[in-house]
XYZ file of C-alpha atoms in Angstrom:
676
model
C 121.980 15.609 53.057
C 119.492 16.505 55.632
C 120.396 16.139 59.457
C 116.802 14.893 61.353
C 117.442 17.796 63.341
C 116.532 20.409 59.813
C 113.006 18.679 59.906
C 112.053 19.956 63.718
C 113.271 23.081 63.230
C 109.602 23.975 61.530
C 108.676 24.147 65.370
C 109.457 27.062 67.336
C 108.628 28.284 70.880
C 105.992 31.087 71.194
C 105.509 33.251 74.739
C 101.718 33.003 76.247
C 101.525 35.059 79.015
C 98.576 33.838 81.130
C 96.056 35.680 83.524
C 94.720 34.192 86.912
C 91.558 34.527 87.692
C 93.088 33.316 91.511
C 96.407 36.018 91.196
C 97.035 39.315 90.551
C 100.749 38.227 88.581
C 100.563 36.855 85.063
C 102.479 33.846 84.235
C 104.071 33.505 81.219
C 104.440 29.814 79.331
C 106.369 28.807 77.022
C 104.561 26.521 73.959
C 106.425 24.661 71.284
C 104.328 24.893 68.340
C 104.731 25.007 64.859
C 102.591 26.474 62.115
C 100.343 24.398 61.268
C 99.172 24.083 64.820
C 95.491 25.817 65.100
C 94.469 28.231 68.020
C 91.929 25.568 69.838
C 95.711 23.460 69.469
C 96.823 26.844 71.677
C 94.470 27.006 73.873
C 94.064 22.567 74.532
C 98.122 23.385 75.781
C 97.755 25.997 78.609
C 94.674 24.090 79.603
C 96.809 21.141 80.256
C 99.196 23.287 82.478
C 95.962 24.631 85.143
C 92.867 21.235 84.704
C 92.133 22.854 88.181
C 90.923 26.338 86.670
C 87.951 26.995 84.287
C 89.347 28.132 81.217
C 85.195 28.561 79.141
C 85.658 32.374 79.041
C 88.982 32.355 78.039
C 90.503 33.154 74.307
C 94.082 34.096 72.888
C 94.757 37.784 72.868
C 97.357 39.600 70.130
C 98.981 41.875 72.058
C 100.934 43.567 68.753
C 98.365 43.135 66.282
C 95.307 44.515 68.886
C 93.092 41.745 67.974
C 91.482 38.598 69.235
C 92.491 34.866 67.738
C 88.701 34.100 67.803
C 88.629 31.665 65.288
C 90.197 28.726 67.026
C 90.089 26.584 64.120
C 92.603 29.077 61.384
C 96.012 27.714 61.734
C 98.900 29.959 63.670
C 99.946 30.585 60.278
C 96.901 31.799 58.652
C 96.754 34.272 61.707
C 100.269 35.107 61.427
C 101.717 34.655 64.356
C 104.995 33.693 64.104
C 107.948 33.601 67.059
C 107.940 37.052 68.117
C 104.538 37.695 68.954
C 103.286 38.649 72.206
C 100.147 36.635 73.020
C 97.249 36.802 76.474
C 95.670 34.332 77.241
C 92.559 36.047 79.242
C 89.152 36.453 80.012
C 86.917 37.676 76.771
C 84.364 38.598 80.057
C 85.536 41.659 82.609
C 84.473 44.035 85.416
C 83.344 47.394 82.804
C 81.639 50.903 85.491
C 79.189 51.937 83.352
C 77.776 55.666 84.238
C 73.757 55.574 83.000
C 72.679 59.067 82.188
C 70.670 59.112 85.198
C 74.311 59.758 87.134
C 74.495 55.970 88.306
C 77.119 53.646 88.262
C 76.400 50.291 86.801
C 79.518 47.724 87.523
C 79.487 44.792 85.895
C 80.606 42.146 83.671
C 81.243 42.735 79.956
C 82.418 41.093 77.173
C 85.784 42.630 75.765
C 85.352 40.509 72.759
C 82.276 41.021 71.258
C 82.254 44.733 68.907
C 80.639 47.166 70.767
C 77.074 46.788 69.182
C 76.813 43.193 70.914
C 78.234 44.563 73.704
C 75.607 47.045 74.251
C 72.743 44.731 73.511
C 73.978 42.417 75.956
C 74.079 45.258 78.930
C 70.960 46.495 77.998
C 69.428 42.815 78.300
C 70.810 43.475 81.581
C 69.485 46.755 82.507
C 65.409 45.527 80.664
C 66.390 48.218 78.447
C 64.650 48.066 74.700
C 66.075 49.261 71.702
C 69.663 48.639 72.492
C 70.332 50.056 69.079
C 69.940 53.366 70.310
C 72.922 53.568 72.770
C 76.140 53.411 73.130
C 78.993 53.853 74.776
C 80.997 57.155 75.051
C 84.981 57.862 76.379
C 84.379 61.070 78.867
C 85.570 64.213 77.367
C 89.137 65.501 79.056
C 87.221 68.651 80.435
C 84.595 65.923 81.944
C 87.200 64.404 83.552
C 89.253 67.567 84.391
C 85.704 68.763 86.577
C 85.237 65.446 88.035
C 88.588 65.788 89.718
C 88.892 69.283 90.442
C 85.163 68.555 92.559
C 86.535 65.640 94.114
C 90.415 67.284 95.441
C 87.654 70.831 96.593
C 85.376 68.023 98.258
C 86.018 68.570 101.957
C 84.656 64.795 102.116
C 85.938 61.742 100.313
C 83.760 60.932 97.398
C 81.874 58.120 97.741
C 80.137 56.951 94.594
C 77.195 55.637 94.744
C 77.710 51.638 92.910
C 75.490 49.553 92.017
C 77.068 46.639 91.784
C 75.495 43.750 89.426
C 79.409 41.558 89.279
C 77.124 38.204 89.625
C 75.364 38.588 86.279
C 77.361 38.355 82.858
C 76.383 39.358 79.816
C 77.125 37.029 77.222
C 74.621 35.592 74.854
C 72.182 32.783 76.200
C 73.091 33.204 79.916
C 69.828 32.881 82.174
C 69.813 36.106 83.609
C 69.396 37.754 79.493
C 66.955 35.399 78.922
C 65.120 35.827 81.761
C 65.273 40.020 81.316
C 64.710 40.066 78.339
C 62.358 38.137 76.608
C 60.314 38.792 72.866
C 57.415 36.576 74.508
C 57.118 37.405 77.851
C 58.931 41.021 77.890
C 58.677 41.939 81.816
C 55.100 44.799 82.022
C 55.558 47.416 84.299
C 52.906 49.913 86.262
C 52.236 52.820 83.424
C 51.616 55.053 86.377
C 55.041 54.782 88.221
C 56.620 52.641 86.719
C 57.011 49.951 89.022
C 57.631 46.138 87.669
C 53.568 44.184 87.534
C 53.701 41.671 89.843
C 53.054 38.912 87.930
C 56.074 39.183 86.096
C 58.131 39.524 88.959
C 59.019 35.768 88.668
C 60.220 36.453 85.163
C 63.108 38.761 86.474
C 64.474 35.337 88.026
C 67.583 35.775 89.419
C 69.039 39.154 87.739
C 70.674 41.095 90.757
C 68.261 43.979 89.533
C 65.622 42.066 91.902
C 68.042 41.149 94.427
C 68.755 45.270 94.521
C 64.968 46.286 93.494
C 64.642 45.776 89.710
C 62.835 49.437 89.819
C 66.253 51.047 90.956
C 66.617 52.394 87.394
C 63.057 53.088 86.810
C 62.976 56.228 89.026
C 64.719 59.526 88.569
C 67.582 61.162 91.152
C 67.030 64.096 92.928
C 67.616 67.340 91.802
C 71.416 68.121 92.101
C 72.645 70.986 94.463
C 73.472 74.425 92.762
C 76.999 73.428 93.710
C 77.239 70.373 92.663
C 75.640 71.961 89.140
C 77.873 74.896 88.972
C 81.174 72.740 89.480
C 80.260 70.486 86.146
C 81.518 70.876 82.930
C 79.480 72.616 80.789
C 80.281 74.063 76.783
C 80.273 78.271 76.281
C 80.118 77.169 72.460
C 79.365 74.562 69.478
C 83.469 73.988 69.417
C 82.823 72.711 73.234
C 79.711 70.771 72.453
C 81.809 69.310 69.398
C 84.659 67.938 71.463
C 82.085 65.889 73.606
C 80.812 64.026 70.499
C 84.270 62.978 70.487
C 84.564 59.818 72.809
C 81.850 57.578 71.225
C 83.720 54.143 70.612
C 84.141 52.495 67.195
C 80.176 49.803 67.384
C 82.058 47.295 65.282
C 85.090 46.937 67.224
C 85.381 45.299 69.989
C 86.205 47.717 73.904
C 89.726 45.394 74.105
C 90.831 46.298 70.233
C 90.189 50.418 71.413
C 92.564 50.059 74.943
C 89.804 49.844 77.289
C 91.029 48.641 80.266
C 89.008 46.392 82.983
C 87.182 47.953 85.384
C 87.447 51.448 83.594
C 84.689 53.813 83.542
C 82.426 54.471 80.391
C 78.914 56.249 80.007
C 76.700 54.411 78.513
C 73.693 57.064 76.687
C 71.457 57.567 73.729
C 73.174 57.653 70.887
C 71.037 58.447 68.282
C 68.062 60.177 68.936
C 65.181 58.530 67.115
C 63.091 56.529 69.979
C 61.205 53.987 68.524
C 58.200 52.638 70.062
C 58.204 54.116 73.576
C 55.895 51.905 75.824
C 54.984 53.103 79.440
C 54.185 49.709 79.353
C 57.803 48.555 78.954
C 59.826 50.923 78.470
C 60.148 51.947 82.724
C 63.790 52.151 82.800
C 64.291 53.009 79.027
C 61.539 55.930 80.327
C 63.417 57.864 82.477
C 66.847 56.730 81.505
C 65.572 59.088 78.953
C 63.984 61.776 80.830
C 67.692 61.617 83.090
C 69.570 62.265 79.964
C 67.598 65.486 78.756
C 67.108 67.026 81.908
C 70.713 67.029 81.888
C 71.427 68.333 78.676
C 68.498 70.980 80.109
C 70.722 71.604 82.835
C 74.164 71.990 81.443
C 73.019 74.273 78.284
C 74.267 71.694 76.014
C 71.272 72.479 74.293
C 69.646 75.753 73.507
C 66.123 76.836 75.152
C 64.534 79.715 75.970
C 63.884 81.117 79.641
C 59.634 80.265 79.018
C 60.969 76.626 77.900
C 63.677 76.559 80.288
C 60.894 77.308 83.426
C 57.914 74.425 81.652
C 61.412 71.223 82.078
C 61.873 73.263 86.047
C 57.724 72.730 86.959
C 57.928 68.638 85.618
C 61.670 68.542 87.359
C 59.631 69.922 90.153
C 56.638 67.816 89.818
C 58.280 64.782 89.209
C 60.786 64.776 92.014
C 57.889 65.272 94.123
C 56.454 62.063 92.433
C 58.846 60.073 92.547
C 60.407 60.604 96.667
C 56.560 60.099 97.498
C 56.855 56.064 99.044
C 52.805 55.534 97.959
C 52.372 57.291 95.069
C 48.854 58.334 94.421
C 47.091 56.516 91.794
C 45.340 58.252 88.634
C 43.373 57.235 86.432
C 44.937 57.180 83.145
C 43.104 56.299 79.590
C 44.449 52.124 78.750
C 46.187 52.575 75.891
C 44.277 50.545 72.665
C 46.593 48.564 70.021
C 45.134 49.498 66.570
C 44.815 46.677 65.599
C 42.427 45.782 68.634
C 40.942 48.924 68.413
C 39.314 48.422 65.100
C 39.067 44.676 65.634
C 36.934 45.464 68.292
C 34.811 47.654 66.121
C 34.139 45.552 63.588
C 32.904 43.107 66.727
C 30.458 45.983 67.436
C 29.483 46.953 64.106
C 28.501 42.991 63.282
C 26.233 42.833 66.860
C 24.435 45.459 65.719
C 26.415 48.275 67.911
C 27.838 51.210 67.293
C 31.273 51.405 67.119
C 33.902 54.269 67.485
C 33.957 55.159 64.518
C 37.553 56.666 64.525
C 38.728 54.207 62.697
C 36.222 54.447 60.165
C 35.784 56.108 57.111
C 40.258 55.959 56.668
C 39.622 55.622 52.892
C 37.729 59.377 53.333
C 41.352 61.514 53.864
C 40.196 64.833 55.575
C 41.293 68.125 54.208
C 42.181 71.428 55.778
C 41.228 74.795 54.317
C 42.136 77.919 56.372
C 43.237 81.454 56.003
C 46.622 81.312 57.081
C 49.947 83.730 56.984
C 52.924 82.890 55.230
C 56.087 84.425 55.409
C 59.190 83.615 53.129
C 63.190 84.920 54.449
C 64.973 87.009 52.042
C 68.246 88.759 52.751
C 67.720 92.691 53.480
C 63.637 91.960 54.242
C 61.512 92.652 56.988
C 59.865 89.584 58.351
C 56.488 90.532 56.955
C 53.338 88.089 56.643
C 50.743 88.017 54.988
C 47.215 86.088 54.673
C 46.500 83.832 51.945
C 43.550 80.345 52.042
C 45.150 77.616 52.688
C 44.502 74.030 51.345
C 45.953 70.655 53.331
C 45.237 67.392 51.358
C 46.687 65.002 51.420
C 51.156 65.394 51.939
C 50.721 68.634 50.296
C 49.998 71.890 50.643
C 48.343 74.278 48.590
C 47.065 78.498 48.573
C 45.332 80.616 47.027
C 45.036 84.618 47.120
C 41.595 83.836 48.944
C 38.599 81.697 49.213
C 36.804 82.324 46.267
C 39.853 81.322 44.144
C 40.735 77.602 45.796
C 38.607 75.780 42.618
C 41.999 77.528 40.331
C 45.319 77.414 40.050
C 46.369 77.490 43.622
C 49.788 80.270 43.726
C 52.866 77.610 45.397
C 52.260 73.555 46.187
C 54.379 72.528 49.125
C 55.191 68.817 48.742
C 55.381 68.510 53.173
C 56.494 65.130 52.475
C 60.309 65.269 53.437
C 60.222 68.066 54.964
C 61.660 69.807 58.439
C 59.274 70.768 61.023
C 60.171 73.017 63.469
C 57.934 74.962 66.246
C 57.525 78.496 66.035
C 55.807 79.470 68.970
C 55.333 81.763 72.159
C 52.505 81.317 73.738
C 52.900 83.662 76.523
C 53.467 86.035 73.575
C 49.948 84.920 71.574
C 52.207 83.992 68.598
C 51.326 80.044 67.366
C 53.920 79.784 63.759
C 55.208 76.340 62.064
C 58.492 76.406 60.083
C 59.029 74.595 57.054
C 62.164 73.647 55.812
C 61.999 72.186 52.777
C 64.023 70.406 50.585
C 65.892 71.516 47.631
C 68.817 70.307 46.056
C 71.558 72.712 47.602
C 70.099 72.675 50.967
C 66.540 73.854 52.227
C 64.031 76.596 51.280
C 62.585 78.222 54.677
C 58.380 79.096 54.686
C 56.996 80.238 58.194
C 53.285 80.003 58.195
C 51.485 81.638 61.324
C 48.403 80.992 62.781
C 45.521 82.811 64.867
C 45.144 79.797 67.764
C 46.010 77.401 69.948
C 43.719 74.837 68.126
C 44.546 76.297 64.558
C 48.406 75.606 65.591
C 47.117 71.852 66.906
C 45.263 70.913 63.633
C 47.816 72.268 61.169
C 50.986 71.431 62.959
C 50.107 67.164 63.602
C 49.308 67.880 60.164
C 52.563 68.936 58.616
C 54.434 66.084 60.785
C 52.227 63.235 59.958
C 52.582 64.600 56.355
C 56.576 65.028 56.848
C 56.870 61.264 57.808
C 54.569 60.104 54.256
C 51.070 59.844 55.692
C 48.048 62.088 55.528
C 45.535 62.879 58.358
C 43.446 60.036 57.884
C 45.946 58.125 60.361
C 44.901 57.424 63.290
C 47.903 58.296 64.868
C 46.434 62.398 63.808
C 43.924 62.849 66.885
C 46.348 62.087 69.274
C 49.127 64.243 67.977
C 46.644 67.728 68.105
C 45.726 66.693 71.609
C 49.114 66.377 72.394
C 50.438 69.596 71.027
C 47.267 71.723 72.784
C 48.482 69.690 76.011
C 51.906 70.923 75.209
C 50.651 74.212 74.561
C 48.234 74.493 77.898
C 51.896 73.315 79.819
C 53.545 76.540 78.175
C 50.496 78.745 79.499
C 51.242 80.407 82.543
C 48.122 81.771 84.029
C 49.002 83.383 87.958
C 47.405 80.764 90.316
C 46.470 83.132 93.661
C 47.566 79.861 95.408
C 50.819 80.440 93.798
C 51.489 83.496 96.397
C 50.726 81.690 100.079
C 52.038 78.309 98.970
C 55.431 80.099 98.389
C 55.615 79.596 102.484
C 55.164 76.175 102.199
C 57.009 74.386 99.449
C 60.250 72.531 99.778
C 61.832 73.314 96.761
C 65.009 74.785 95.605
C 64.895 76.820 92.147
C 68.317 76.823 91.524
C 68.561 72.629 90.854
C 65.229 72.884 88.589
C 67.538 75.524 86.196
C 70.782 76.001 84.343
C 73.393 77.980 86.354
C 73.249 80.826 83.745
C 69.163 81.441 84.033
C 68.963 80.912 88.044
C 71.488 83.754 88.188
C 69.003 86.039 86.263
C 66.383 85.859 88.887
C 66.108 85.945 92.766
C 64.864 82.458 94.425
C 61.174 83.532 95.632
C 60.987 85.186 92.150
C 61.802 81.944 90.427
C 60.304 79.758 92.395
C 56.902 81.935 92.262
C 57.125 81.282 88.016
C 58.201 76.997 88.150
C 55.323 77.225 90.515
C 53.241 78.935 87.502
C 54.093 76.530 85.222
C 53.925 73.670 87.293
C 50.149 74.203 88.057
C 49.367 73.535 84.853
C 51.219 69.869 85.055
C 49.962 69.705 89.044
C 47.713 66.934 87.589
C 50.012 64.856 85.419
C 50.691 60.828 86.485
C 55.032 60.617 86.746
C 55.083 58.547 83.144
C 53.072 60.798 81.434
C 55.369 63.909 83.499
C 58.765 61.952 82.067
C 57.215 61.549 78.666
C 55.822 65.376 78.553
C 59.555 66.100 79.168
C 61.098 63.813 76.761
C 58.689 65.658 74.172
C 58.996 68.803 74.690
C 63.001 68.234 74.866
C 61.993 67.041 70.969
C 60.478 70.116 70.368
C 63.655 72.802 70.895
C 65.152 73.596 67.807
C 68.046 71.709 68.206
C 67.149 68.594 69.388
C 69.025 65.769 68.115
C 71.753 67.591 66.787
C 75.307 66.479 67.064
C 78.179 68.739 65.860
C 82.009 67.669 65.171
C 84.711 70.189 63.732
C 85.146 69.595 60.134
C 87.099 71.223 57.581
C 85.260 71.021 54.155
C 87.159 70.789 50.731
C 88.685 74.037 49.293
C 87.441 76.171 51.910
C 90.100 77.629 54.123
C 88.452 77.838 57.624
C 87.226 74.888 60.247
C 82.873 74.678 60.358
C 80.800 72.871 62.314
C 79.345 70.000 60.937
C 75.545 69.469 62.447
C 74.266 66.432 62.098
C 70.827 64.997 62.646
C 68.559 61.513 62.164
C 68.034 62.685 58.827
C 70.240 65.406 56.998
C 73.378 66.417 57.552
C 73.808 71.223 58.658
C 76.786 72.969 57.876
C 77.149 76.042 60.630
C 79.157 78.403 60.621
C 81.498 77.720 63.956
C 82.004 81.458 65.234
C 78.573 83.006 64.550
C 76.261 79.684 65.203
C 74.405 79.985 61.918
C 73.189 77.590 59.401
C 75.183 77.738 55.990
C 73.490 75.134 54.166
C 71.770 71.619 54.926
C 71.868 68.453 52.698
C 68.644 65.560 53.800
C 69.614 62.369 53.522
C 66.944 61.927 51.551
C 68.565 63.413 48.454
C 72.175 60.489 49.702
C 72.851 59.147 46.737
C 75.937 57.546 48.494
C 78.439 57.759 50.952
C 82.318 56.941 51.239
C 85.756 57.042 53.196
C 89.000 57.977 51.760
C 90.617 55.818 54.921
C 94.178 56.728 53.972
C 93.476 60.818 54.291
C 90.563 60.626 56.256
C 88.460 61.729 54.423
C 84.711 61.688 54.097
C 83.048 62.037 50.530
C 78.921 62.010 50.467
C 77.438 62.417 46.324
C 73.126 63.975 46.518
C 70.682 64.007 43.920
C 71.136 66.385 41.350
C 75.141 66.026 41.224
C 75.849 67.644 44.575
C 79.100 66.360 46.301
C 80.763 67.359 49.378
C 83.507 66.682 51.288
C 85.688 67.142 54.338
C 87.786 66.107 57.094
C 87.238 65.327 60.678
C 89.285 68.065 63.532
C 87.567 67.260 66.733
C 86.923 63.177 66.135
C 87.592 60.439 64.027
C 85.881 60.100 60.577
C 84.973 56.894 61.267
C 82.321 58.783 63.929
C 81.342 60.348 61.323
C 80.451 57.614 58.797
C 79.141 55.536 61.444
C 76.320 58.286 62.457
C 75.407 58.631 59.316
C 75.188 54.683 58.195
C 73.026 54.716 61.767
C 69.905 56.820 61.149
C 70.255 55.359 58.015
C 70.127 52.155 59.473
C 67.572 53.210 62.087
C 65.089 54.529 59.449
C 64.528 51.228 58.473
C 62.786 49.498 61.577
C 59.647 48.320 62.286
C 56.767 47.714 64.828
C 56.847 43.634 64.061
C 57.686 42.251 67.624
C 59.070 39.027 66.054
C 61.179 41.063 64.009
C 65.076 41.083 65.383
C 68.065 43.630 64.492
C 69.439 42.198 61.248
C 73.163 43.748 62.852
C 74.940 42.406 59.418
C 73.238 45.233 58.237
C 74.372 47.852 60.895
C 78.246 46.641 60.551
C 77.499 47.241 56.153
C 76.366 50.147 56.578
C 78.630 51.987 59.595
C 81.621 50.169 59.083
C 83.179 51.084 56.072
C 86.777 49.494 54.917
C 88.741 50.929 58.196
C-alpha cells in the first residue's frame, strides 16, 4: 500500500540565487518544484516573491552546465534540472567595456545570453557601424595585459581611461535606439568630406547616447600616441608572437556568459575578417575611421611588415589626417560625387533618348577590351638567379597569353595563364623604378609563382587593374576597371618622392613629432629632423586630400601590403615532427616555416571540397581537389577558432550589394559552429 506522502515525493526543493539590481548581495530562494514544472513556471514563482521589481530582462542561468535556460516552455525534466542544480536568476543584459580600434573605450549594456555573433551585431547598431559580420570580440592576450599593468605601474600619475559611457543604451533587439541608429531605409548619411552627420539625418539618432555626447565622436581619429606610450605597448617580434595575439577570439556561436566573460570586463572590438564589403563614405564614417585606426596601430606596432618607403607613406597620411582632424573647421575640398552604376546607366539612357551625346564609359560593354604589350616574365626556380625575359603579352577576358614576339600573336601562345582565382601581389619600388606584378596561380599541391615586370607606371596600372579584376572573375569591360586604374596611379603617386624646395624651409614651422608616426624600430634608424624631412616629402603628394579620402587611401595602402589579411596560428600538421605557422586569409591557407617565416605550401578555398573537426582529438581535417588532404592540431588557440575563420570567410564570400538583404545567421552558424 502507498501512503499519501509517497505521491508528494515527486516534488523536491530547488535553490535559486537571485541577482538584485538594487542590492550588491545575492539572495537564495528555496522553491518546492516537480520535474514537470516548466522553466517559465519557476520564473513566475520568483516574480511573485518580488513584485516591486522589473524582471523582464531576467533569465535563469545554470552554473554547473554553464548554459542559459531560455526555452521557458521546457520542463525541468527535459532540461535535466534536478535538486543539486545551482541556478542563478540574473539579468541577461550587463555592462561591458569595449576597447575600440581607435583606443577609445565604450561602456554599454550588452546581451550576455545571446550568441556573440548576435551581440556584436547589436553593438554595431548602437555604434552605427555597418557590416557587423566583419567584426568580433577579442579577449586581450596576456602580453597585452602585462604591458598595460607595467605602464600603469611606471606612471607617476594615475591613468585615467577615457570612457564613452553609453550605459543608458541597450543592445537588445527592437529597442528604439537600435532601430533609430541602424535602419535599412533610413541609414544616417555622413558628409563624405569630414565624416560628420548630415543635418537632415541628425534627427534619426533620436535619444541615442551618441547624440548626447557628440554622435561623431567615433568618426574622428585620435591624436598620434607619444613615443613613450608606443614603446611600452606590446609589439610582436615573431610569427609565434603574432599567433598568440589571435588566441583570444570569442566563439561566435556561444554567449558571453558561456565563455566566462564577467560583467564590466574589458574586451577588444576588432575587425576580424579582412574583407571590407561596400565601404561607402556617405554611410560609413565610423566604420572607415575604426578601420583606419586598426590599420594604423597594426603598422605602428609592426603587427604587419612593410618597407621603409611604405612606412613613410603611412606616416605622411597619418600626419595629414591628424592635421585635418584637429582643425576646428575643415576646409571644404571639392570632390566628385559618387555615382551609382545603375544611376549612371539610367542617366546615359535618358541623354541618349533625348538626342544628346551620353558619357560612353558604360557603353559598348559587350565589346571586351584587351591589353597587348611587351612585358618581362620570370618563373622562380631553385638555384636560379632572378632573370627576366621579354615576351609579347595579350590580356583578353580573364586570361593572359604570351608569345615570343608580336608577329606570332595569331599563332599558338607559349603559355596561357588563367587569372581567375589567382592571388595578385604588387611588387613595386617606385624610387627604384620597379613595377612588378606577382601572380600566385593555384595548382593541386599549392601555388605556382609567376612574376611580370612592367616598364612604367601607366603600363603597370593598366595591367595590375586588369589582373585584380580577372582574379575576381571580371573583365576590363566592367565599370570598375577605370576607377581601379586611377586608384593604382594615385597610390603610385603617393610613393613617388619628389624633393620639394619648400620642405627645408617648412621644417622650422611644422608642429610634428615624427617618432609618433612610425614604428619604434624605424624611429631608431633616423634622426628626428631627417625623419621629419622625409615624411614631409611624402606628405607633398597627399597634401590636397580630403579627410575621408586620406583614410581610405591609408586603408588601401594597408591592403596592398603582401602580408595583409593573414591571421597566424601555431599548429602541428599530421605526420610532422615540428611546429608550423598556419596563415589564414580570405581565400587561402598558407603553411609557413615557424623558424624562417618562408611559406611552404598554399591551399586555396576555391579548391576546398570539405572541412571538418574531430572534436575528440581537436584536429582540423580539410579535403581539397585531386584527393589532397591536410590535418592539423592547433597549439596556440582552440581549433574552433581556426574552424570558425575558414567558415566565416566562406560565409562572407556569399554577400551581395542587395540593400534589402539580411544576414543569414543560420548559414553563418552552420558554416562556423561545428558539432562541439
